[in-house]
């Protein structure tokens, strides 16, 4: 322990030796045309933490958000957008409008046969690239969502690059051809599927209407990361409910001899759900999914109330209080997540995470500030500490020091 303390005092915190590798971390990955919600919280926080650890170790880290920016839902959304917001190109709607449009378009798609046909034609136009106005509408929808995502990432201090499902569409036909040549594909009910040994549910490669699936997209994504991004390590940070799906995709990759697990690591980091204090899925009182922006706002609001309750409003300006409230609020939300068992569901409680004692971010920040205060009041400079440790070293002699 004394040698460890000496090392930190003299050289600071130094990362352990490791051979630098290229690692792709897939995390967050919200859906276009929908606001980020509490379900994206854990993947976003855990993913950012994993990336920072790898960067600290000197790895080349590629942060990727595999957003849901493709599929049949865009046909109905574009059709509804064109009819409801004819000037959407010059006057794009806010994300909250787009959220409502999604629900309204889905209802029309289910109830209106003619609207359903128009939506299906929009999908064909989007996928074939034959209608520039449809492609422009799709781009605008993506841009509106993207700006909203960036606001969330900025608040949480998250850095990530978007590379969604649409990016891999041009590679789909080549993937299908390669899988066909491998003789793994079989036809069932006019669909093209692959039965992976010891896996109960097959992978659906091509639907009966000729369209590709999420399975096809994930297979294309894996291949791209191995052969084009040349990753040494690929990590998917997605909820634990997707464990079997990714296990199947990875096994297919090995069957295709795309990678040797002894050389290239490909793994899924699963995590549990965020629950309310009633041990049920964390939702609003009306039963709706909680928006991540609202959750962050609530965290900042409660943090500010705690600060003012302790009389800090007399010591800091309003601007400083707002900044401190954000820092404390976001830190509490992050730490409450990271301090829990990764694979277990956990109860989200603002009251517990804002406690100033126990295993909380507030207590850790308090301890850190106290330590800094003691050093500052001691009048001893950093160089004096280094000189002392170099000559005499740190000796633990008191019972309280051993306990610490």
XYZ file of C-alpha atoms in Angstrom:
404
model
C 0.000 0.000 0.000
C 2.842 2.393 0.900
C 4.574 1.710 -2.437
C 1.294 2.295 -4.256
C 0.763 5.634 -2.497
C 4.373 6.655 -3.217
C 3.862 5.913 -6.914
C 0.700 8.018 -7.126
C 2.301 10.925 -5.270
C 5.370 10.893 -7.513
C 3.965 10.007 -10.931
C 0.217 10.459 -10.691
C -2.242 7.821 -11.880
C -0.607 5.831 -14.679
C -2.581 3.337 -16.802
C -1.435 -0.292 -16.720
C 0.603 -1.521 -19.663
C -1.486 -2.777 -22.576
C -0.977 -3.336 -26.287
C -2.952 -0.637 -28.149
C -5.704 -2.036 -30.354
C -8.517 -0.671 -32.481
C -11.863 -1.086 -30.762
C -15.318 -0.287 -32.158
C -17.919 0.434 -29.466
C -21.565 0.374 -30.585
C -23.776 2.161 -28.055
C -26.773 4.472 -27.527
C -28.319 3.951 -31.012
C -31.723 5.693 -30.755
C -34.376 5.604 -33.475
C -34.833 8.455 -35.912
C -38.191 10.295 -35.626
C -38.476 9.366 -31.961
C -37.120 11.222 -28.966
C -34.510 9.543 -26.800
C -36.106 8.018 -23.716
C -35.067 6.454 -20.444
C -34.426 3.160 -22.260
C -31.409 4.770 -23.958
C -29.917 5.954 -20.679
C -27.862 2.919 -19.680
C -26.410 2.168 -23.110
C -25.367 5.808 -23.508
C -23.770 6.122 -20.064
C -22.097 2.696 -20.038
C -20.884 3.101 -23.618
C -19.264 6.469 -22.937
C -17.580 5.040 -19.828
C -16.201 2.026 -21.728
C -14.856 4.304 -24.474
C -13.098 6.570 -21.981
C -11.428 3.584 -20.313
C -10.104 2.328 -23.656
C -8.888 5.804 -24.602
C -7.123 6.064 -21.241
C -5.336 2.818 -22.069
C -4.190 4.241 -25.398
C -6.544 2.306 -27.677
C -7.866 3.680 -30.958
C -11.570 3.981 -30.163
C -14.351 4.247 -32.748
C -17.589 5.358 -31.067
C -20.631 4.381 -33.123
C -24.351 5.039 -32.783
C -26.166 2.487 -34.969
C -29.293 4.626 -35.281
C -32.551 3.260 -36.659
C -32.775 5.476 -39.748
C -34.213 3.050 -42.301
C -37.257 0.847 -42.762
C -40.937 0.746 -43.662
C -41.883 3.245 -40.950
C -40.306 6.037 -42.998
C -42.801 5.526 -45.801
C -45.774 6.324 -43.580
C -43.907 9.141 -41.850
C -42.911 10.834 -45.115
C -46.420 10.461 -46.572
C -48.006 11.952 -43.461
C -45.386 14.702 -43.304
C -45.976 15.740 -46.921
C -49.730 15.968 -46.414
C -49.742 17.606 -42.985
C -46.714 19.874 -43.444
C -46.579 20.700 -47.173
C -43.897 23.335 -46.512
C -41.745 21.054 -44.363
C -38.672 21.545 -46.562
C -38.525 25.294 -45.871
C -40.247 25.149 -42.476
C -39.288 21.846 -40.797
C -41.314 20.825 -37.728
C -39.831 20.617 -34.246
C -38.942 17.188 -32.875
C -41.983 17.218 -30.592
C -44.181 17.628 -33.677
C -42.354 14.809 -35.406
C -42.960 12.606 -32.376
C -46.673 13.223 -32.629
C -46.544 12.780 -36.399
C -45.066 9.323 -35.892
C -47.996 8.243 -33.745
C -50.545 9.865 -36.056
C -48.995 8.347 -39.170
C -48.993 4.886 -37.577
C -52.689 5.220 -36.793
C -53.455 6.288 -40.363
C -51.300 3.445 -41.685
C -53.329 0.958 -39.654
C -56.750 2.494 -40.373
C -56.559 3.989 -43.883
C -55.997 1.570 -46.776
C -55.235 4.321 -49.304
C -52.745 5.970 -46.968
C -51.098 2.594 -46.432
C -50.649 2.177 -50.190
C -49.161 5.668 -50.527
C -46.799 4.918 -47.649
C -45.633 1.698 -49.259
C -44.898 3.567 -52.494
C -42.843 6.081 -50.522
C -40.785 3.232 -49.081
C -40.117 1.875 -52.571
C -39.080 5.351 -53.752
C -36.812 5.834 -50.743
C -35.091 2.481 -51.097
C -34.677 2.758 -54.876
C -33.549 6.378 -54.738
C -35.789 7.299 -57.699
C -37.570 10.262 -56.076
C -35.360 13.107 -54.913
C -38.159 14.793 -52.929
C -38.702 11.617 -50.904
C -34.983 11.379 -50.193
C -34.964 15.033 -49.132
C -37.903 14.420 -46.790
C -36.047 11.487 -45.245
C -32.918 13.619 -44.791
C -34.894 16.387 -43.088
C -36.512 13.910 -40.692
C -33.080 12.508 -39.831
C -31.608 15.982 -39.335
C -34.404 17.033 -36.968
C -33.848 13.944 -34.825
C -30.093 14.264 -35.019
C -30.136 17.773 -33.584
C -32.229 16.561 -30.666
C -29.862 13.647 -30.033
C -26.871 15.999 -30.074
C -28.448 18.178 -27.393
C -28.761 15.131 -25.126
C -25.195 13.994 -25.841
C -23.869 17.482 -25.152
C -25.583 17.559 -21.766
C -24.142 14.178 -20.813
C -20.661 14.875 -22.176
C -20.964 12.065 -24.719
C -18.993 11.983 -27.961
C -20.292 9.641 -30.656
C -20.411 9.232 -34.441
C -23.622 8.253 -36.172
C -23.475 5.378 -38.633
C -27.003 4.040 -38.929
C -28.815 1.272 -40.732
C -29.034 3.312 -43.951
C -25.237 3.289 -44.242
C -25.223 -0.469 -44.817
C -28.072 -0.661 -47.364
C -25.720 -0.590 -50.353
C -23.935 -3.639 -48.940
C -27.022 -5.786 -48.399
C -27.176 -7.457 -51.822
C -23.487 -8.362 -51.609
C -24.022 -9.879 -48.165
C -26.935 -11.978 -49.421
C -24.858 -13.151 -52.388
C -21.976 -14.155 -50.112
C -24.329 -16.016 -47.775
C -25.956 -17.809 -50.718
C -22.561 -18.886 -52.024
C -21.775 -20.329 -48.608
C -24.812 -22.642 -48.996
C -26.129 -21.590 -45.579
C -29.323 -19.953 -46.848
C -32.501 -21.996 -47.201
C -35.937 -20.928 -48.445
C -38.925 -21.210 -46.130
C -42.371 -19.698 -46.839
C -40.870 -17.594 -49.646
C -38.313 -16.165 -47.213
C -34.556 -16.677 -47.172
C -33.350 -17.789 -43.744
C -30.278 -19.266 -42.068
C -30.484 -21.893 -39.340
C -27.481 -21.474 -37.075
C -26.602 -24.737 -35.253
C -27.858 -24.968 -31.650
C -29.892 -21.763 -32.108
C -33.667 -22.187 -32.005
C -34.681 -19.029 -33.889
C -33.351 -18.710 -37.469
C -31.906 -15.542 -38.961
C -34.230 -13.961 -41.530
C -32.142 -12.660 -44.415
C -34.721 -11.737 -47.082
C -38.471 -11.354 -46.501
C -41.132 -12.783 -48.794
C -41.553 -9.358 -50.450
C -37.830 -9.197 -51.234
C -36.987 -6.722 -48.489
C -34.080 -7.032 -46.107
C -34.373 -7.366 -42.334
C -32.687 -6.176 -39.155
C -30.794 -9.473 -39.169
C -29.394 -8.688 -42.620
C -28.401 -5.213 -41.468
C -26.640 -6.516 -38.349
C -24.777 -9.135 -40.387
C -23.640 -6.476 -42.867
C -22.585 -4.249 -39.970
C -20.460 -6.983 -38.395
C -18.744 -7.735 -41.685
C -18.039 -4.053 -42.318
C -16.462 -3.595 -38.899
C -14.231 -6.620 -39.370
C -13.063 -6.120 -42.959
C -13.433 -2.394 -43.677
C -12.911 -0.775 -40.280
C -10.418 -3.535 -39.436
C -11.351 -3.592 -35.767
C -9.423 -5.779 -33.338
C -12.250 -5.634 -30.823
C -15.958 -5.008 -31.434
C -18.305 -4.327 -28.531
C -22.080 -3.982 -28.693
C -23.583 -2.281 -25.635
C -27.251 -3.207 -25.860
C -29.776 -4.397 -23.262
C -29.482 -7.968 -22.085
C -32.692 -8.937 -23.892
C -30.699 -8.880 -27.161
C -28.115 -11.373 -25.907
C -29.380 -14.335 -27.950
C -29.693 -12.242 -31.099
C -26.091 -11.061 -30.973
C -24.868 -14.505 -30.000
C -26.469 -15.817 -33.198
C -24.973 -13.039 -35.353
C -21.496 -13.631 -33.888
C -21.754 -17.376 -34.422
C -22.699 -16.834 -38.061
C -19.629 -14.600 -38.450
C -17.440 -17.433 -37.185
C -19.198 -19.935 -39.471
C -18.382 -17.644 -42.405
C -14.730 -17.520 -41.215
C -14.931 -13.742 -41.044
C -12.985 -13.685 -37.806
C -10.996 -15.882 -35.457
C -12.127 -15.275 -31.848
C -8.540 -15.893 -30.699
C -7.454 -12.854 -32.725
C -10.517 -10.613 -33.031
C -12.775 -10.093 -30.028
C -16.480 -9.644 -30.744
C -18.787 -9.385 -27.757
C -22.060 -8.094 -26.417
C -22.203 -6.206 -23.109
C -25.756 -6.556 -21.867
C -27.411 -4.573 -19.105
C -30.624 -4.661 -17.093
C -33.642 -2.382 -17.266
C -34.193 0.929 -15.494
C -37.139 0.452 -13.118
C -39.268 2.813 -11.097
C -39.409 2.572 -7.320
C -42.422 0.281 -7.754
C -40.066 -2.260 -9.408
C -41.895 -1.865 -12.725
C -40.647 -0.287 -15.950
C -39.824 3.355 -15.337
C -42.714 5.335 -16.854
C -44.722 8.502 -16.295
C -47.907 8.402 -14.228
C -49.908 8.232 -17.438
C -47.931 5.151 -18.500
C -45.846 6.863 -21.192
C -42.129 6.281 -21.647
C -40.090 8.967 -19.888
C -38.211 11.252 -22.258
C -34.508 11.423 -21.510
C -34.543 15.224 -21.771
C -37.271 15.396 -19.106
C -35.294 13.037 -16.875
C -32.199 15.227 -17.111
C -34.248 18.367 -16.463
C -35.695 16.779 -13.333
C -32.234 15.784 -12.123
C -30.942 19.341 -12.514
C -34.055 20.805 -10.863
C -33.762 18.534 -7.823
C -30.039 19.156 -7.573
C -30.629 22.913 -7.587
C -33.293 22.610 -4.885
C -30.823 20.689 -2.683
C -28.114 23.311 -3.195
C -30.438 26.174 -2.300
C -31.732 24.217 0.691
C -28.167 24.115 2.025
C -27.807 27.871 1.699
C -25.386 27.878 -1.235
C -27.486 30.517 -2.967
C -25.838 33.126 -0.714
C -22.326 32.074 -1.743
C -22.711 31.741 -5.510
C -24.314 33.731 -8.314
C -27.408 32.435 -10.123
C -25.261 31.459 -13.114
C -22.853 29.531 -10.881
C -25.730 27.763 -9.107
C -27.175 26.717 -12.479
C -23.805 25.364 -13.608
C -23.218 23.483 -10.352
C -26.761 22.072 -10.474
C -26.156 20.658 -13.945
C -22.806 19.170 -12.977
C -24.177 17.537 -9.825
C -27.455 16.435 -11.420
C -25.861 14.737 -14.430
C -23.087 13.201 -12.307
C -25.624 11.694 -9.910
C -27.579 10.105 -12.751
C -24.411 8.669 -14.297
C -22.931 7.370 -11.058
C -26.207 5.821 -9.915
C -26.190 3.774 -13.112
C -22.509 2.820 -13.126
C -22.464 1.865 -9.439
C -25.131 -0.815 -9.944
C -24.671 -4.400 -11.088
C -24.452 -4.186 -14.871
C -26.721 -7.093 -15.754
C -29.349 -6.474 -13.069
C -32.390 -4.228 -13.315
C -32.080 -1.236 -11.010
C -34.513 1.138 -9.327
C -34.184 4.743 -10.388
C -34.576 7.081 -7.411
C -33.634 10.765 -7.434
C -33.921 10.874 -3.639
C -31.334 8.124 -3.166
C -28.890 9.323 -5.813
C -28.868 12.869 -4.380
C -28.095 11.680 -0.835
C -24.937 13.251 0.611
C -23.875 10.052 2.348
C -23.374 6.484 1.224
C -22.335 5.247 -2.207
C -23.452 8.294 -4.201
C -21.866 10.810 -6.550
C -22.672 13.622 -4.122
C -20.697 11.943 -1.326
C -17.729 11.248 -3.612
C -17.659 14.861 -4.796
C -17.892 16.022 -1.186
C -14.920 13.832 -0.194
C -12.885 15.056 -3.151
C -13.565 18.709 -2.341
C -12.655 18.109 1.338
C -9.346 16.499 0.353
C -8.542 19.410 -1.957
C -9.455 21.824 0.819
C -7.132 20.096 3.306
C -4.237 20.224 0.823
C -4.933 23.869 0.035
C -5.116 24.909 3.708
C -1.956 22.980 4.577
C 0.100 25.464 2.587
C 2.198 22.605 1.177
C 2.874 22.763 -2.571
C 2.724 19.804 -4.935
C 6.476 19.984 -5.451
C 7.086 19.854 -1.691
C 4.973 16.695 -1.500
C 6.959 15.112 -4.335
C 10.272 16.045 -2.711
C 9.189 14.616 0.643
C 7.953 11.337 -0.844
C 11.122 10.998 -2.942
C 13.274 11.303 0.170
C 11.257 9.569 2.887
C 8.281 7.869 1.275
C 4.782 7.603 2.700
C 4.547 5.636 5.944
C 1.249 4.434 7.399
C 1.748 4.385 11.179
C -1.558 5.386 12.743
C -4.502 3.014 13.201
C -6.810 5.423 11.356
C -4.420 5.418 8.384
C -4.587 1.636 8.146
C -8.389 1.767 8.266
C -8.437 4.379 5.511
